CSV table of C-alpha atoms and ligand atoms in Angstrom, one decimal:
chain,number,residue,atom,x,y,z
A,1,MET,CA,119.9,140.4,149.0
A,2,THR,CA,122.9,136.9,147.7
A,3,ILE,CA,124.8,138.6,144.8
A,4,ILE,CA,123.7,136.2,141.6
A,5,PRO,CA,126.3,136.0,138.5
A,6,GLU,CA,124.0,137.0,135.7
A,7,LEU,CA,125.6,133.9,133.8
A,8,HIS,CA,123.9,131.3,136.3
A,9,PRO,CA,121.6,129.2,134.4
A,10,ARG,CA,118.8,129.8,136.6
A,11,TYR,CA,119.7,133.7,137.2
A,12,LYS,CA,116.3,134.6,136.5
A,13,SER,CA,114.2,132.0,138.9
A,14,LEU,CA,117.6,132.6,141.7
A,15,MET,CA,116.4,136.0,141.3
A,16,THR,CA,113.0,135.6,142.1
A,17,ARG,CA,113.3,133.7,144.9
A,18,ASP,CA,115.3,136.4,146.3
A,19,LYS,CA,112.7,139.1,145.7
A,20,LEU,CA,110.4,136.9,147.7
A,21,VAL,CA,112.9,136.4,150.7
A,22,ASP,CA,113.5,140.0,150.6
A,23,CYS,CA,109.8,140.8,150.7
A,24,ILE,CA,109.5,138.6,153.4
A,25,GLY,CA,112.3,140.3,155.8
A,26,ALA,CA,109.9,143.5,154.8
A,27,GLY,CA,107.0,141.9,156.1
A,28,ILE,CA,105.3,142.0,152.8
A,29,THR,CA,105.5,138.3,152.1
A,30,SER,CA,104.2,135.3,154.2
A,31,GLN,CA,106.9,132.4,154.8
A,32,GLN,CA,104.2,129.9,153.6
A,33,GLY,CA,104.3,132.1,150.2
A,34,LEU,CA,107.7,130.6,149.7
A,35,ILE,CA,106.1,127.3,149.8
A,36,ALA,CA,103.4,128.1,147.6
A,37,HIS,CA,106.3,129.4,144.8
A,38,GLY,CA,108.2,126.2,145.2
A,39,ARG,CA,105.4,124.3,144.1
A,40,GLY,CA,104.5,126.7,141.4
A,41,GLU,CA,108.3,126.5,140.4
A,42,ALA,CA,107.9,122.7,140.2
A,43,PHE,CA,104.8,122.9,137.5
A,44,ASP,CA,107.0,125.6,135.6
A,45,TYR,CA,109.9,123.2,134.6
A,46,LEU,CA,106.9,120.9,133.4
A,47,ILE,CA,105.8,123.2,131.0
A,48,GLY,CA,109.3,124.2,130.2
A,49,GLU,CA,109.4,127.7,131.9
A,50,GLN,CA,107.7,129.4,129.0
A,51,THR,CA,104.4,130.3,128.0
A,52,LEU,CA,102.3,128.0,126.5
A,53,LYS,CA,99.7,128.0,123.8
A,54,SER,CA,96.5,127.2,125.7
A,55,ALA,CA,97.9,129.4,128.4
A,56,ARG,CA,98.1,132.6,125.6
A,57,ARG,CA,94.7,131.6,124.9
A,58,ALA,CA,93.4,132.2,128.0
A,59,THR,CA,95.0,135.1,128.7
A,60,GLU,CA,93.6,136.5,125.6
A,61,VAL,CA,90.1,135.3,127.2
A,62,ALA,CA,91.1,137.0,130.8
A,63,ALA,CA,91.9,140.5,128.7
A,64,ALA,CA,88.4,140.4,126.6
A,65,MET,CA,86.7,139.5,130.1
A,66,LEU,CA,88.2,142.3,132.1
A,67,LEU,CA,87.7,144.8,129.5
A,68,THR,CA,83.7,144.4,129.4
A,69,ALA,CA,83.7,143.8,133.0
A,70,ASN,CA,81.1,146.2,134.5
A,71,LYS,CA,83.2,146.4,138.0
A,72,PRO,CA,86.7,144.6,137.4
A,73,VAL,CA,88.5,144.2,141.0
A,74,LEU,CA,92.4,143.0,141.1
A,75,SER,CA,93.3,141.0,144.2
A,76,VAL,CA,96.7,141.5,145.6
A,77,ASN,CA,98.2,138.9,148.0
A,78,GLY,CA,102.2,138.8,149.2
A,79,ASN,CA,103.4,137.2,146.7
A,80,VAL,CA,101.9,139.1,144.0
A,81,ALA,CA,103.0,142.3,145.7
A,82,ALA,CA,106.6,141.0,145.3
A,83,LEU,CA,106.9,139.8,142.0
A,84,VAL,CA,104.5,141.6,139.9
A,85,ALA,CA,103.4,144.9,141.7
A,86,LYS,CA,104.1,146.7,139.0
A,87,ASP,CA,102.5,145.3,136.3
A,88,MET,CA,99.0,145.1,138.3
A,89,ILE,CA,99.1,148.5,139.0
A,90,GLU,CA,99.7,149.4,135.1
A,91,LEU,CA,96.5,147.2,134.5
A,92,SER,CA,94.6,149.1,137.5
A,93,GLU,CA,95.4,152.0,135.7
A,94,LEU,CA,94.2,150.2,132.3
A,95,LEU,CA,91.1,149.4,133.4
A,96,ASN,CA,90.3,151.7,136.0
A,97,ALA,CA,89.9,149.4,138.3
A,98,PRO,CA,90.9,149.5,142.5
A,99,LEU,CA,93.6,147.0,143.6
A,100,GLU,CA,92.4,144.8,146.7
A,101,VAL,CA,94.8,143.6,149.6
A,102,ASN,CA,93.2,140.3,150.0
A,103,ILE,CA,95.8,137.6,152.0
A,104,PHE,CA,95.5,134.5,153.3
A,105,TYR,CA,97.3,134.6,156.4
A,106,ARG,CA,96.4,138.0,157.3
A,107,THR,CA,97.6,140.5,159.9
A,108,GLU,CA,97.0,144.3,160.1
A,109,GLU,CA,100.1,144.9,159.7
A,110,ARG,CA,100.9,142.8,156.8
A,111,ALA,CA,98.0,144.2,155.0
A,112,ARG,CA,99.3,147.9,155.7
A,113,LYS,CA,102.9,147.3,154.5
A,114,ILE,CA,101.1,145.9,151.3
A,115,LYS,CA,99.1,149.0,150.5
A,116,ALA,CA,102.0,151.0,151.2
A,117,LEU,CA,103.8,149.4,148.7
A,118,LEU,CA,101.5,149.8,146.2
A,119,GLU,CA,101.1,153.4,146.6
A,120,LYS,CA,105.0,153.9,146.7
A,121,GLN,CA,104.9,152.4,143.3
A,122,GLY,CA,102.2,154.6,142.0
A,123,ALA,CA,98.8,152.8,142.9
A,124,LYS,CA,96.2,155.2,143.0
A,125,ASN,CA,93.1,153.2,143.7
A,126,VAL,CA,93.9,150.9,146.4
A,127,LEU,CA,91.5,148.9,148.9
A,128,GLY,CA,91.6,146.2,151.6
A,129,ASN,CA,91.9,148.2,154.6
A,130,THR,CA,88.3,148.2,155.2
A,131,LEU,CA,86.9,145.1,155.7
A,132,ASP,CA,83.4,145.2,155.6
A,133,ALA,CA,81.6,142.7,154.0
A,134,LYS,CA,81.9,138.8,154.4
A,135,ILE,CA,82.6,136.5,151.4
A,136,LEU,CA,79.5,133.5,151.5
A,137,GLY,CA,80.8,129.9,152.6
A,138,ILE,CA,84.0,131.0,153.9
A,139,GLU,CA,85.1,130.9,157.9
A,140,HIS,CA,85.1,134.4,159.1
A,141,ALA,CA,89.0,136.0,159.1
A,142,ARG,CA,89.2,135.2,155.6
A,143,ALA,CA,85.9,135.6,154.4
A,144,MET,CA,86.4,139.3,155.0
A,145,VAL,CA,86.7,141.7,151.9
A,146,ASP,CA,86.2,145.2,151.1
A,147,ARG,CA,82.4,146.3,150.0
A,148,GLU,CA,83.3,148.6,147.2
A,149,GLY,CA,86.0,146.0,145.7
A,150,ILE,CA,85.9,142.0,145.7
A,151,TYR,CA,82.5,142.0,147.6
A,152,SER,CA,80.4,143.8,145.0
A,153,ALA,CA,82.9,143.5,142.2
A,154,ASP,CA,81.2,141.2,138.4
A,155,VAL,CA,85.1,140.1,137.8
A,156,VAL,CA,88.0,139.3,139.5
A,157,LEU,CA,91.3,138.9,139.1
A,158,ALA,CA,92.5,136.7,141.5
A,159,PRO,CA,96.1,135.5,140.8
A,160,LEU,CA,97.7,133.1,143.1
A,161,GLU,CA,94.4,132.1,145.2
A,162,ASP,CA,93.5,129.4,146.9
A,163,GLY,CA,91.0,127.0,146.1
A,164,ASP,CA,88.2,127.3,148.8
A,165,ARG,CA,88.2,131.4,148.7
A,166,CYS,CA,87.5,131.2,144.5
A,167,GLU,CA,84.7,128.5,144.9
A,168,ALA,CA,83.0,130.8,147.2
A,169,LEU,CA,83.6,133.5,144.6
A,170,ILE,CA,82.2,131.7,142.1
A,171,ASN,CA,79.0,130.4,144.1
A,172,MET,CA,78.4,134.2,144.6
A,173,GLY,CA,78.5,134.8,141.0
A,174,LYS,CA,81.5,136.3,140.1
A,175,LYS,CA,83.6,135.7,137.5
A,176,VAL,CA,87.0,134.9,138.7
A,177,ILE,CA,90.1,134.8,136.6
A,178,THR,CA,93.2,133.3,138.3
A,179,ILE,CA,97.2,132.6,137.4
A,180,ASP,CA,98.7,129.6,139.0
A,181,LEU,CA,100.9,127.3,137.3
A,182,ASN,CA,98.9,124.3,138.7
A,183,PRO,CA,96.4,123.0,136.3
A,184,LEU,CA,95.7,120.6,138.7
A,185,SER,CA,94.9,123.0,141.6
A,186,ARG,CA,91.2,123.4,143.0
A,187,THR,CA,91.8,127.3,142.3
A,188,SER,CA,92.7,126.2,138.8
A,189,LYS,CA,89.8,123.8,138.3
A,190,THR,CA,87.1,126.1,140.4
A,191,ALA,CA,88.2,129.5,138.3
A,192,THR,CA,86.1,130.9,135.3
A,193,VAL,CA,89.6,131.4,133.4
A,194,SER,CA,92.5,129.6,134.3
A,195,ILE,CA,95.8,131.2,133.1
A,196,VAL,CA,98.6,128.5,133.7
A,197,ASP,CA,101.1,130.7,133.5
A,198,ASP,CA,104.2,132.0,136.1
A,199,ILE,CA,102.6,134.7,137.2
A,200,ALA,CA,105.5,137.7,135.9
A,201,ARG,CA,105.4,135.8,132.5
A,202,ALA,CA,100.9,136.1,132.5
A,203,MET,CA,101.1,139.5,134.0
A,204,LYS,CA,103.5,140.9,131.2
A,205,ASN,CA,101.0,139.0,128.3
A,206,LEU,CA,97.8,140.4,130.1
A,207,VAL,CA,98.8,143.9,130.3
A,208,SER,CA,100.1,143.9,126.6
A,209,MET,CA,96.6,142.3,125.6
A,210,VAL,CA,94.4,144.5,127.4
A,211,LYS,CA,96.3,147.4,125.9
A,212,GLU,CA,96.2,146.1,122.6
A,213,LYS,CA,92.3,145.1,122.7
A,214,LYS,CA,91.6,148.3,124.4
A,215,ASN,CA,92.1,150.5,121.8
A,216,SER,CA,91.4,148.0,118.8
A,217,LYS,CA,87.9,148.0,117.3
A,218,ILE,CA,88.2,143.9,118.2
A,219,ASP,CA,84.6,141.9,119.2
A,220,LEU,CA,85.7,141.1,122.6
A,221,ALA,CA,82.6,139.0,123.2
A,222,ALA,CA,83.6,136.6,120.3
A,223,PHE,CA,86.8,135.9,122.6
A,224,LEU,CA,84.3,135.1,125.2
A,225,ALA,CA,82.3,132.8,123.6
A,226,GLY,CA,82.4,129.3,123.5
A,227,TYR,CA,85.6,129.7,126.0
A,228,ASP,CA,86.0,126.2,128.1
A,229,ASN,CA,88.3,126.4,130.7
A,230,ASN,CA,87.8,122.4,131.6
A,231,ALA,CA,88.6,122.2,128.1
A,232,LEU,CA,91.6,124.3,128.1
A,233,LEU,CA,93.5,122.8,131.3
A,234,LYS,CA,93.4,119.8,129.4
A,235,ALA,CA,95.2,121.4,126.4
A,236,VAL,CA,97.5,122.5,128.7
A,237,ILE,CA,98.1,118.6,130.0
A,238,GLU,CA,98.7,117.8,126.9
A,239,GLU,CA,101.3,120.3,126.1
A,240,ILE,CA,102.8,119.1,129.1
A,241,VAL,CA,102.4,115.6,128.1
A,242,VAL,CA,103.9,116.3,124.8
A,243,ARG,CA,106.7,118.3,126.0
A,244,LEU,CA,107.9,115.6,128.5
A,245,LYS,CA,107.6,112.7,125.8
A,246,ASP,CA,109.8,114.7,123.7
A,247,GLU,CA,112.4,115.7,126.7
A,248,ASP,CA,115.8,115.3,126.1
A,249,LEU,CA,117.2,114.2,129.3
A,250,ARG,CA,120.8,115.0,128.5
A,251,VAL,CA,121.7,118.7,130.2
B,1,LIG,P1,94.3,125.1,145.5
B,1,LIG,O1,94.0,125.7,147.4
B,1,LIG,O2,93.8,125.8,144.3
B,1,LIG,O3,94.0,123.5,145.8
B,1,LIG,P2,96.8,125.2,146.5
B,1,LIG,O4,97.2,124.6,148.0
B,1,LIG,O5,98.1,124.8,146.1
B,1,LIG,O6,95.9,125.0,145.6
B,1,LIG,P3,98.1,127.4,147.6
B,1,LIG,O7,99.0,126.9,148.3
B,1,LIG,O8,97.6,128.8,148.1
B,1,LIG,O9,96.8,126.6,146.8
B,1,LIG,O10,98.9,128.0,146.2
B,1,LIG,C1,99.2,128.9,145.2
B,1,LIG,C2,99.0,128.3,144.0
B,1,LIG,O11,99.8,129.2,143.3
B,1,LIG,C3,99.8,127.3,143.7
B,1,LIG,O12,99.3,126.2,143.5
B,1,LIG,C4,101.1,127.3,143.2
B,1,LIG,O13,101.4,126.7,141.8
B,1,LIG,C5,100.8,128.4,142.3
B,1,LIG,N1,102.0,129.8,141.9
B,1,LIG,C6,102.8,129.9,142.7
B,1,LIG,N2,104.0,130.6,142.5
B,1,LIG,C7,103.4,131.0,141.1
B,1,LIG,C8,104.1,131.9,140.4
B,1,LIG,N3,105.2,132.6,140.4
B,1,LIG,N4,103.0,131.6,139.3
B,1,LIG,C9,102.2,131.7,138.9
B,1,LIG,N5,101.7,130.4,139.9
B,1,LIG,C10,102.4,130.1,141.1
């Protein structure tokens, strides 16, 4: 762990990088996960490292979708485990939904380590060690999921997912909620609800919105009615364009 002075202007971002590097050392995160994070960071600059109005609306829809799901499942990969394990566990408890370890560059050892990390932090229902069902339309290794988890879910929260798998899950009739800073990724374009925000900010918002809506008499269906993911992604891009036009280029 590097010592980063708290006054450093990029303190938060540097700490996040450190967390990911530590998790590579611990066998939780893949090296490719670092590159994926870098791509995300570039988009975070474009959105001003803040939650956009359109992302807040998408998060609200996601909260309503998870609360009205019959069988929600929360997918956890190496970056998700490194960055937001606690929030994922809290969400899993609020929704009474299992977490499923679901990694792109899968090794059994890494899957076991992610499960152990989640359980050490208090997760009670972690799937993903028994891969006994196949997502249709994906080649063998990446297609395997848990029959009791993602395979039979109606709504899957799959943050930082890859475009192929997102599309395959949609083709199986599932609703997929993703969190991805890139509004142009295939995942963002394919998902039912795309939250274009940093995973740490998005998960905090999602947990607090689920808490708030769970105990209210609010009409959840109203949040889902008329939701158009494509229009939301266009709104994200418009917000980015406006921001860039107004950007003060002096430091
Ligand atoms: P796709 O297959 O969907 O076109 P991709 O090839 O970029 O996208 P990956 O390489 O799996 O997919 O990258 C994961 C995605 O996660 C990237 O689009 C990146 O923007 C996003 N991402 C990475 N780190 C974060 C983060 N901290 N918060 C939100 N999104 C992130």
